[in-house]
Phi, psi and omega in degrees: 000145178237144175225117180053040177086349180277146176268111187269088170268152169294160181303317180295321180296314181294322177295322179292320177299314180300319181296319180292320180292321182300332179291343182258348187240129184262130171068030184226038185297307182296314181298320178298316178304313186288319178295314181296319179296318182294312183287328177293332178277001177087017184264148168273162196211140169253128174254115184250115180179168182290164177297157175075028180245027171071021179296308181291330178298316178297316181294319178299320181293320180293313182293325177295321180293323179278347181072037180235160182283152168248112184257114184263140176216142181266124177283116177202180184297338181278351182276078179281165177303323181292323176294325182286316185277314181138184183206161174279141179294116187301317183293322179288327177298320179297325182275323193241352190072177183287137175201163178296332183291332182256019176274132179258117182296137168274181184300326180295310180292326177300316180289321181295312181292324182273356182066031183259187175264129169267113183256110182258105177280149183052051186305320184280009171260351181286149178298156184297321181290333176290317178296325177298322177297320178293325178299320178298317179296322179292316186285317189257337187061021178218138174238132177260120183251126178305136179066007176239316180110193182277132176246116181265141181281144171295149186303335182272003178296132176222151170251122177239128183240151175235149177219146178259112184291344182273351186240111180242014178275122179076015180254164177237152178282129181287145183285165176295334178297323178293308183296331180290338184258357186228141168287161182224133178228126176273127182241117180255181179295151174290167176283173186299318181298318179294321180292324175297320179295319178298313181296321178300321180287317188275337183246015179302144005260048180297144183297151180300324179298316180296316180301312182296316180295319181297317180293318183297312182288328178293316178296329180294336179292344182268354189247021182250143180291335182271006178242120179288317178217125179273185183279147173278181180295341176299325177296319179295322178297311179297320180299313180299317180295317182291320176301316179300317180291318179298315181297319178295318182291323183268359181072030181271130177275123179286128181301146180264026181294155177305150192292321190249358178286155176302137182291134178230135174054041178282144181300143181298324181294329177289311182294326177294316177298324181294318179297315178302317181292323177300316182295326181283317190269335186250341187297329178272355184258350178254140184242116188286150173293150182298338182266002183289135178251051180206188179241167177299321179296322179295319179295316181294323178296320177296317178297318178299315179297317179300318185284312188267337184248311186277313183299315178300321180294321180293334182279347181290142179296144177080000000 
């Protein structure tokens, strides 16, 4: 049942939905609570955070649980209002003239008619007139299309936008009108334990030692002054997978050391394979500060040295 755009679940129903979704999402309990509460209350939402922080995973889980579509669109200069709303089929227009029957829905109308979520990634890269079209959809829940008429949104329709706070190249500042119509949630990286769990699930059956090392060095890319934006957990997943393949190909035995303890006395062939895999999987995922006097490869080599050479030595007694 809906009231004024809100999805009226009973308290027990919403709690049960939340519990089922939580089983699919790692390390996002608070964020899941807030996103689910906002969309169930009929609100549109901005998710502000770096890539790879489970924003789309949470939305997919919610829409799947509600049985509604999740319509994804990339915010960029090509996302014009006509691309967003839709267009008349040119060949049919030549034969039949303009009519509602030959109109092809764009992602906005697809989400409105289907009662789904329109998920706009990189929202602040979209042109201003496109954002104005979205404002109309948010405010009125109705879009008027020439030669088609008024299209009213199904009550479960929501607009959810994402923005990356670390990337301001080619972006525009959102107006107060946008912020006035949308709730906002800041989403940061998960903790180390949650990221290890994610990598374990996504890179199975990679060894625990590889998983722990991959997460540790990937997280280290986010803590340097010479790096503007480090790698997300997607980098750790790819790193773990590539290390596993390299070790298998080179005949390297992966150490059976405990997963989260500092590495000690690891074989050189394993650590060498790890460095090679880091350079391949992470060098394109880290974005250096403008004042950095090094390369991505140089930074990754330093992180590798800190993890495999310096930290184990520092951990030894005496």
